[in-house]
PDB file of C-alpha atoms in Angstrom:
ATOM      1  CA  PHE A 161     -15.545  25.990   0.237  1.00  0.00           C
ATOM      2  CA  THR A 162     -13.814  23.876  -0.924  1.00  0.00           C
ATOM      3  CA  ASP A 163      -9.565  24.306  -1.775  1.00  0.00           C
ATOM      4  CA  THR A 164      -9.228  23.757  -5.214  1.00  0.00           C
ATOM      5  CA  GLU A 165      -5.822  24.003  -4.715  1.00  0.00           C
ATOM      6  CA  ARG A 166      -5.015  21.326  -2.710  1.00  0.00           C
ATOM      7  CA  PHE A 167      -7.985  19.468  -4.213  1.00  0.00           C
ATOM      8  CA  TYR A 168      -7.502  19.127  -8.126  1.00  0.00           C
ATOM      9  CA  PRO A 169      -7.524  16.204 -10.817  1.00  0.00           C
ATOM     10  CA  SER A 170      -4.663  13.285 -11.354  1.00  0.00           C
ATOM     11  CA  GLU A 171      -2.898  14.666 -14.779  1.00  0.00           C
ATOM     12  CA  ASN A 172      -3.725  10.970 -15.549  1.00  0.00           C
ATOM     13  CA  TYR A 173      -7.173  10.441 -16.104  1.00  0.00           C
ATOM     14  CA  ARG A 174      -7.985   7.428 -14.281  1.00  0.00           C
ATOM     15  CA  ASN A 175     -10.421   4.369 -16.253  1.00  0.00           C
ATOM     16  CA  ASN A 176      -9.036   0.622 -14.472  1.00  0.00           C
ATOM     17  CA  ASP A 177     -10.383  -2.183 -16.225  1.00  0.00           C
ATOM     18  CA  VAL A 178     -11.422  -3.301 -12.500  1.00  0.00           C
ATOM     19  CA  PRO A 179     -13.104   0.139 -11.596  1.00  0.00           C
ATOM     20  CA  ILE A 180     -11.519   1.437  -7.888  1.00  0.00           C
ATOM     21  CA  ILE A 181     -14.218   2.638  -6.074  1.00  0.00           C
ATOM     22  CA  THR A 182     -13.381   4.838  -3.017  1.00  0.00           C
ATOM     23  CA  THR A 183     -15.707   6.350   0.151  1.00  0.00           C
ATOM     24  CA  ILE A 184     -13.929   8.478   2.567  1.00  0.00           C
ATOM     25  CA  ALA A 185     -15.913   8.899   5.932  1.00  0.00           C
ATOM     26  CA  ARG A 186     -16.163   7.711   9.740  1.00  0.00           C
ATOM     27  CA  TYR A 187     -17.145   4.190  10.421  1.00  0.00           C
ATOM     28  CA  PHE A 188     -19.860   5.044  12.226  1.00  0.00           C
ATOM     29  CA  TYR A 189     -24.080   3.927  11.232  1.00  0.00           C
ATOM     30  CA  GLN A 190     -25.041   7.430  10.210  1.00  0.00           C
ATOM     31  CA  LYS A 191     -22.901   6.211   6.906  1.00  0.00           C
ATOM     32  CA  ASN A 192     -24.813   3.184   6.396  1.00  0.00           C
ATOM     33  CA  GLY A 193     -21.887   0.922   5.799  1.00  0.00           C
ATOM     34  CA  ILE A 194     -23.651  -2.135   6.724  1.00  0.00           C
ATOM     35  CA  ARG A 195     -26.477  -1.072   3.386  1.00  0.00           C
ATOM     36  CA  TYR A 196     -23.112  -0.653   1.738  1.00  0.00           C
ATOM     37  CA  LEU A 197     -21.671  -3.464   2.436  1.00  0.00           C
ATOM     38  CA  ARG A 198     -24.899  -5.803   1.469  1.00  0.00           C
ATOM     39  CA  ALA A 199     -25.013  -3.615  -2.365  1.00  0.00           C
ATOM     40  CA  ILE A 200     -21.595  -4.859  -2.950  1.00  0.00           C
ATOM     41  CA  SER A 201     -22.532  -8.312  -2.120  1.00  0.00           C
ATOM     42  CA  ILE A 202     -25.541  -7.860  -4.781  1.00  0.00           C
ATOM     43  CA  LEU A 203     -22.761  -6.665  -7.407  1.00  0.00           C
ATOM     44  CA  LYS A 204     -20.725  -9.390  -6.484  1.00  0.00           C
ATOM     45  CA  LYS A 205     -23.500 -11.868  -6.774  1.00  0.00           C
ATOM     46  CA  LYS A 206     -23.724 -10.293 -10.055  1.00  0.00           C
ATOM     47  CA  GLY A 207     -20.586 -10.743 -11.654  1.00  0.00           C
ATOM     48  CA  VAL A 208     -20.354  -6.786 -11.733  1.00  0.00           C
ATOM     49  CA  GLU A 209     -16.533  -6.472 -11.343  1.00  0.00           C
ATOM     50  CA  ALA A 210     -15.253  -3.551  -9.167  1.00  0.00           C
ATOM     51  CA  LYS A 211     -13.143  -2.952  -5.864  1.00  0.00           C
ATOM     52  CA  PHE A 212     -13.700  -1.134  -2.888  1.00  0.00           C
ATOM     53  CA  PHE A 213     -11.980   0.900  -0.548  1.00  0.00           C
ATOM     54  CA  TRP A 214     -12.995   2.164   2.886  1.00  0.00           C
ATOM     55  CA  TYR A 215     -11.217   4.686   4.792  1.00  0.00           C
ATOM     56  CA  GLY A 216     -12.112   5.683   7.788  1.00  0.00           C
ATOM     57  CA  ASN A 217     -11.496   6.242  11.773  1.00  0.00           C
ATOM     58  CA  ILE A 218     -11.215   2.052  12.854  1.00  0.00           C
ATOM     59  CA  HIS A 219     -11.774   3.174  16.416  1.00  0.00           C
ATOM     60  CA  GLN A 220     -15.261   2.035  15.718  1.00  0.00           C
ATOM     61  CA  GLU A 221     -18.434  -0.486  16.428  1.00  0.00           C
ATOM     62  CA  ALA A 222     -19.630   0.291  13.485  1.00  0.00           C
ATOM     63  CA  TYR A 223     -15.911  -0.788  11.751  1.00  0.00           C
ATOM     64  CA  ARG A 224     -16.046  -4.541  13.841  1.00  0.00           C
ATOM     65  CA  GLU A 225     -19.912  -4.688  12.683  1.00  0.00           C
ATOM     66  CA  MET A 226     -19.078  -3.818   8.915  1.00  0.00           C
ATOM     67  CA  ARG A 227     -15.650  -6.051   9.379  1.00  0.00           C
ATOM     68  CA  ASP A 228     -17.473  -8.766  10.916  1.00  0.00           C
ATOM     69  CA  LEU A 229     -20.098  -9.085   7.552  1.00  0.00           C
ATOM     70  CA  VAL A 230     -17.112  -8.592   5.309  1.00  0.00           C
ATOM     71  CA  ASP A 231     -16.218 -12.210   6.707  1.00  0.00           C
ATOM     72  CA  LYS A 232     -19.582 -13.483   6.638  1.00  0.00           C
ATOM     73  CA  LEU A 233     -20.440 -12.548   2.632  1.00  0.00           C
ATOM     74  CA  ASN A 234     -16.680 -13.485   1.749  1.00  0.00           C
ATOM     75  CA  MET A 235     -15.893  -9.840   0.105  1.00  0.00           C
ATOM     76  CA  SER A 236     -12.287  -9.558   1.781  1.00  0.00           C
ATOM     77  CA  ASP A 237     -11.654  -9.731  -2.519  1.00  0.00           C
ATOM     78  CA  ASN A 238     -13.707  -7.061  -2.981  1.00  0.00           C
ATOM     79  CA  ILE A 239     -13.681  -4.569  -0.596  1.00  0.00           C
ATOM     80  CA  GLU A 240     -10.617  -3.212   2.517  1.00  0.00           C
ATOM     81  CA  LEU A 241     -11.419  -1.832   5.274  1.00  0.00           C
ATOM     82  CA  CYS A 242      -8.990   0.939   5.879  1.00  0.00           C
ATOM     83  CA  ASP A 243      -7.600   3.110   8.467  1.00  0.00           C
ATOM     84  CA  GLN A 244      -8.296   6.990   8.298  1.00  0.00           C
ATOM     85  CA  VAL A 245      -5.340   8.340   5.630  1.00  0.00           C
ATOM     86  CA  GLU A 246      -3.549  11.939   6.327  1.00  0.00           C
ATOM     87  CA  ASN A 247      -3.362  12.606   2.547  1.00  0.00           C
ATOM     88  CA  PRO A 248      -6.512  11.854   1.266  1.00  0.00           C
ATOM     89  CA  LEU A 249      -5.692  13.560  -2.328  1.00  0.00           C
ATOM     90  CA  TYR A 250      -3.475  10.687  -2.984  1.00  0.00           C
ATOM     91  CA  VAL A 251      -6.437   8.447  -2.553  1.00  0.00           C
ATOM     92  CA  TYR A 252      -9.028  10.378  -4.810  1.00  0.00           C
ATOM     93  CA  HIS A 253      -6.232  10.398  -7.445  1.00  0.00           C
ATOM     94  CA  ASN A 254      -5.694   6.429  -7.095  1.00  0.00           C
ATOM     95  CA  SER A 255      -9.762   6.386  -7.297  1.00  0.00           C
ATOM     96  CA  ASP A 256     -11.998   6.076 -10.921  1.00  0.00           C
ATOM     97  CA  ILE A 257     -15.410   6.857  -8.883  1.00  0.00           C
ATOM     98  CA  PHE A 258     -16.404   8.615  -5.547  1.00  0.00           C
ATOM     99  CA  CYS A 259     -19.067   6.459  -3.328  1.00  0.00           C
ATOM    100  CA  LEU A 260     -20.578   8.301  -0.146  1.00  0.00           C
ATOM    101  CA  PRO A 261     -23.789   5.632   1.111  1.00  0.00           C
ATOM    102  CA  SER A 262     -24.542   8.121   4.236  1.00  0.00           C
ATOM    103  CA  LEU A 263     -28.398   7.888   5.297  1.00  0.00           C
ATOM    104  CA  TYR A 264     -27.854  12.001   6.298  1.00  0.00           C
ATOM    105  CA  GLU A 265     -25.976  14.675   5.663  1.00  0.00           C
ATOM    106  CA  GLY A 266     -25.089  18.427   6.094  1.00  0.00           C
ATOM    107  CA  TYR A 267     -23.168  19.890   3.143  1.00  0.00           C
ATOM    108  CA  PRO A 268     -20.250  16.865   3.004  1.00  0.00           C
ATOM    109  CA  ASN A 269     -17.133  18.006   2.633  1.00  0.00           C
ATOM    110  CA  VAL A 270     -15.724  14.515   1.136  1.00  0.00           C
ATOM    111  CA  ILE A 271     -18.083  14.923  -2.239  1.00  0.00           C
ATOM    112  CA  CYS A 272     -16.837  18.473  -3.135  1.00  0.00           C
ATOM    113  CA  GLU A 273     -13.502  17.293  -2.307  1.00  0.00           C
ATOM    114  CA  ALA A 274     -13.878  14.076  -4.900  1.00  0.00           C
ATOM    115  CA  MET A 275     -15.341  16.482  -7.490  1.00  0.00           C
ATOM    116  CA  ALA A 276     -12.648  19.042  -7.208  1.00  0.00           C
ATOM    117  CA  CYS A 277     -10.470  15.909  -8.336  1.00  0.00           C
ATOM    118  CA  GLY A 278     -12.771  15.032 -10.976  1.00  0.00           C
ATOM    119  CA  LEU A 279     -13.928  11.579  -9.649  1.00  0.00           C
ATOM    120  CA  PRO A 280     -17.770  11.094 -10.259  1.00  0.00           C
ATOM    121  CA  ILE A 281     -20.207  10.910  -7.258  1.00  0.00           C
ATOM    122  CA  VAL A 282     -22.149   7.691  -6.523  1.00  0.00           C
ATOM    123  CA  CYS A 283     -24.055   8.886  -3.434  1.00  0.00           C
ATOM    124  CA  SER A 284     -27.105   9.121  -1.254  1.00  0.00           C
ATOM    125  CA  ASN A 285     -30.339  11.151  -2.024  1.00  0.00           C
ATOM    126  CA  VAL A 286     -30.776  12.359   1.332  1.00  0.00           C
ATOM    127  CA  CYS A 287     -30.152  16.410   2.647  1.00  0.00           C
ATOM    128  CA  ASP A 288     -27.914  18.961   0.610  1.00  0.00           C
ATOM    129  CA  ASN A 289     -26.133  16.290  -1.897  1.00  0.00           C
ATOM    130  CA  PRO A 290     -29.245  16.294  -4.534  1.00  0.00           C
ATOM    131  CA  LEU A 291     -27.623  20.260  -4.429  1.00  0.00           C
ATOM    132  CA  ILE A 292     -24.602  19.513  -4.942  1.00  0.00           C
ATOM    133  CA  VAL A 293     -24.526  16.225  -7.705  1.00  0.00           C
ATOM    134  CA  GLU A 294     -26.765  16.438 -10.517  1.00  0.00           C
ATOM    135  CA  ASN A 295     -28.277  13.080 -10.783  1.00  0.00           C
ATOM    136  CA  GLY A 296     -27.135  11.632 -14.703  1.00  0.00           C
ATOM    137  CA  VAL A 297     -24.638  14.537 -14.893  1.00  0.00           C
ATOM    138  CA  GLY A 298     -22.571  14.335 -12.014  1.00  0.00           C
ATOM    139  CA  GLY A 299     -23.305  11.370 -10.809  1.00  0.00           C
ATOM    140  CA  PHE A 300     -25.977   8.879  -9.391  1.00  0.00           C
ATOM    141  CA  LEU A 301     -28.275   9.515  -6.725  1.00  0.00           C
ATOM    142  CA  PHE A 302     -29.496   6.399  -4.593  1.00  0.00           C
ATOM    143  CA  ASN A 303     -32.296   5.449  -2.163  1.00  0.00           C
ATOM    144  CA  PRO A 304     -29.517   4.897   1.656  1.00  0.00           C
ATOM    145  CA  ILE A 305     -32.495   3.074   2.562  1.00  0.00           C
ATOM    146  CA  SER A 306     -32.419   0.197  -0.436  1.00  0.00           C
ATOM    147  CA  GLU A 307     -29.721  -1.808  -1.134  1.00  0.00           C
ATOM    148  CA  GLU A 308     -30.768  -2.549  -4.125  1.00  0.00           C
ATOM    149  CA  ASN A 309     -30.861   0.934  -5.162  1.00  0.00           C
ATOM    150  CA  ILE A 310     -27.015   1.418  -4.109  1.00  0.00           C
ATOM    151  CA  ALA A 311     -26.177  -1.439  -6.222  1.00  0.00           C
ATOM    152  CA  ASN A 312     -27.977  -0.865  -9.100  1.00  0.00           C
ATOM    153  CA  ALA A 313     -26.884   3.145  -8.649  1.00  0.00           C
ATOM    154  CA  LEU A 314     -23.337   1.728  -8.641  1.00  0.00           C
ATOM    155  CA  GLU A 315     -23.597  -0.877 -11.543  1.00  0.00           C
ATOM    156  CA  LEU A 316     -25.197   1.783 -13.727  1.00  0.00           C
ATOM    157  CA  MET A 317     -21.975   3.880 -12.554  1.00  0.00           C
ATOM    158  CA  ILE A 318     -19.378   1.427 -13.099  1.00  0.00           C
ATOM    159  CA  ASN A 319     -21.377   0.214 -16.726  1.00  0.00           C
ATOM    160  CA  LEU A 320     -21.103   4.104 -18.275  1.00  0.00           C
ATOM    161  CA  SER A 321     -18.409   4.644 -20.780  1.00  0.00           C
ATOM    162  CA  LYS A 322     -15.008   6.266 -20.677  1.00  0.00           C
ATOM    163  CA  GLU A 323     -16.639   9.022 -22.360  1.00  0.00           C
ATOM    164  CA  ASP A 324     -19.495  10.053 -19.964  1.00  0.00           C
ATOM    165  CA  LYS A 325     -17.484   9.362 -16.818  1.00  0.00           C
ATOM    166  CA  LEU A 326     -14.495  11.850 -18.081  1.00  0.00           C
ATOM    167  CA  ASN A 327     -17.577  14.050 -19.361  1.00  0.00           C
ATOM    168  CA  MET A 328     -19.043  13.786 -15.660  1.00  0.00           C
ATOM    169  CA  SER A 329     -15.183  13.913 -13.822  1.00  0.00           C
ATOM    170  CA  ARG A 330     -15.199  17.390 -16.320  1.00  0.00           C
ATOM    171  CA  HIS A 331     -18.865  18.904 -14.789  1.00  0.00           C
ATOM    172  CA  ASN A 332     -17.848  17.900 -11.509  1.00  0.00           C
ATOM    173  CA  ARG A 333     -14.669  19.846 -11.667  1.00  0.00           C
ATOM    174  CA  ARG A 334     -16.122  22.915 -13.224  1.00  0.00           C
ATOM    175  CA  CYS A 335     -18.908  23.060 -10.474  1.00  0.00           C
ATOM    176  CA  VAL A 336     -16.899  23.109  -7.495  1.00  0.00           C
ATOM    177  CA  VAL A 337     -14.712  25.949  -9.520  1.00  0.00           C
ATOM    178  CA  GLU A 338     -17.558  27.722  -9.829  1.00  0.00           C
ATOM    179  CA  LEU A 339     -19.628  27.231  -6.785  1.00  0.00           C
ATOM    180  CA  ASN A 340     -17.300  26.680  -4.416  1.00  0.00           C
ATOM    181  CA  SER A 341     -13.544  27.485  -4.747  1.00  0.00           C
ATOM    182  CA  SER A 342     -12.140  29.929  -2.018  1.00  0.00           C
ATOM    183  CA  ILE A 343     -12.319  33.383  -4.128  1.00  0.00           C
ATOM    184  CA  VAL A 344     -16.557  31.858  -4.491  1.00  0.00           C
ATOM    185  CA  PHE A 345     -16.839  31.400  -1.049  1.00  0.00           C
ATOM    186  CA  LEU A 346     -15.350  35.243   0.333  1.00  0.00           C
ATOM    187  CA  ASP A 347     -17.467  36.782  -2.542  1.00  0.00           C
ATOM    188  CA  LYS A 348     -20.483  35.301  -1.341  1.00  0.00           C
ATOM    189  CA  TYR A 349     -19.802  35.580   2.037  1.00  0.00           C
ATOM    190  CA  LEU A 350     -18.571  39.463   1.781  1.00  0.00           C
ATOM    191  CA  SER A 351     -21.711  40.414  -0.243  1.00  0.00           C
ATOM    192  CA  LEU A 352     -24.134  38.464   2.485  1.00  0.00           C
ATOM    193  CA  ILE A 353     -22.266  40.299   4.884  1.00  0.00           C
ATOM    194  CA  LYS A 354     -23.545  43.565   2.834  1.00  0.00           C
ATOM    195  CA  LYS A 355     -26.355  43.109   2.951  1.00  0.00           C
ATOM    196  CA  ILE A 356     -27.134  42.323   6.647  1.00  0.00           C
ATOM    197  CA  GLU A 357     -25.881  46.115   7.577  1.00  0.00           C
ATOM    198  CA  VAL A 358     -27.725  47.417   4.969  1.00  0.00           C
TER     199      VAL A 358
END
């Protein structure tokens, strides 16, 4: 479940002139950081303005490879590779969009937390992600193997109107409260136990 009391929307809906797009994930090959950076490079070449932040455990070989690619592509002004954070709520509240570019996932808690905080989502169309994020309604899904597809989904989100992003924000918060809150989770769990006992 998602703790919808711990993770909640900011009082002031963010809509920065230069949007802040956040990822919270381990620096690990599963998380697809190299293709993500190349997708950001595509956006940079097209003149799409955005600021990207990645938060995660930096003691990984994948982190060093991503850092080297940021230097090679001259993108230090576009993306910051940060250490993991103690208080992700602060990160969510200071973001406009959440992105998770993983090659595969289970049921990603960070997407549910970001949705609970009212963030529009851009994520890979793998595993349980399309069960959580309704494409075109709560965010946009992409093929994580295609750097062009990742870039296109990000650009589509960046270029949405404030009203459309706000509708996604409200939709995502409502979905998490109705489907993933602790009360709903407990009710479903108890219902399942009763069925098993019968």
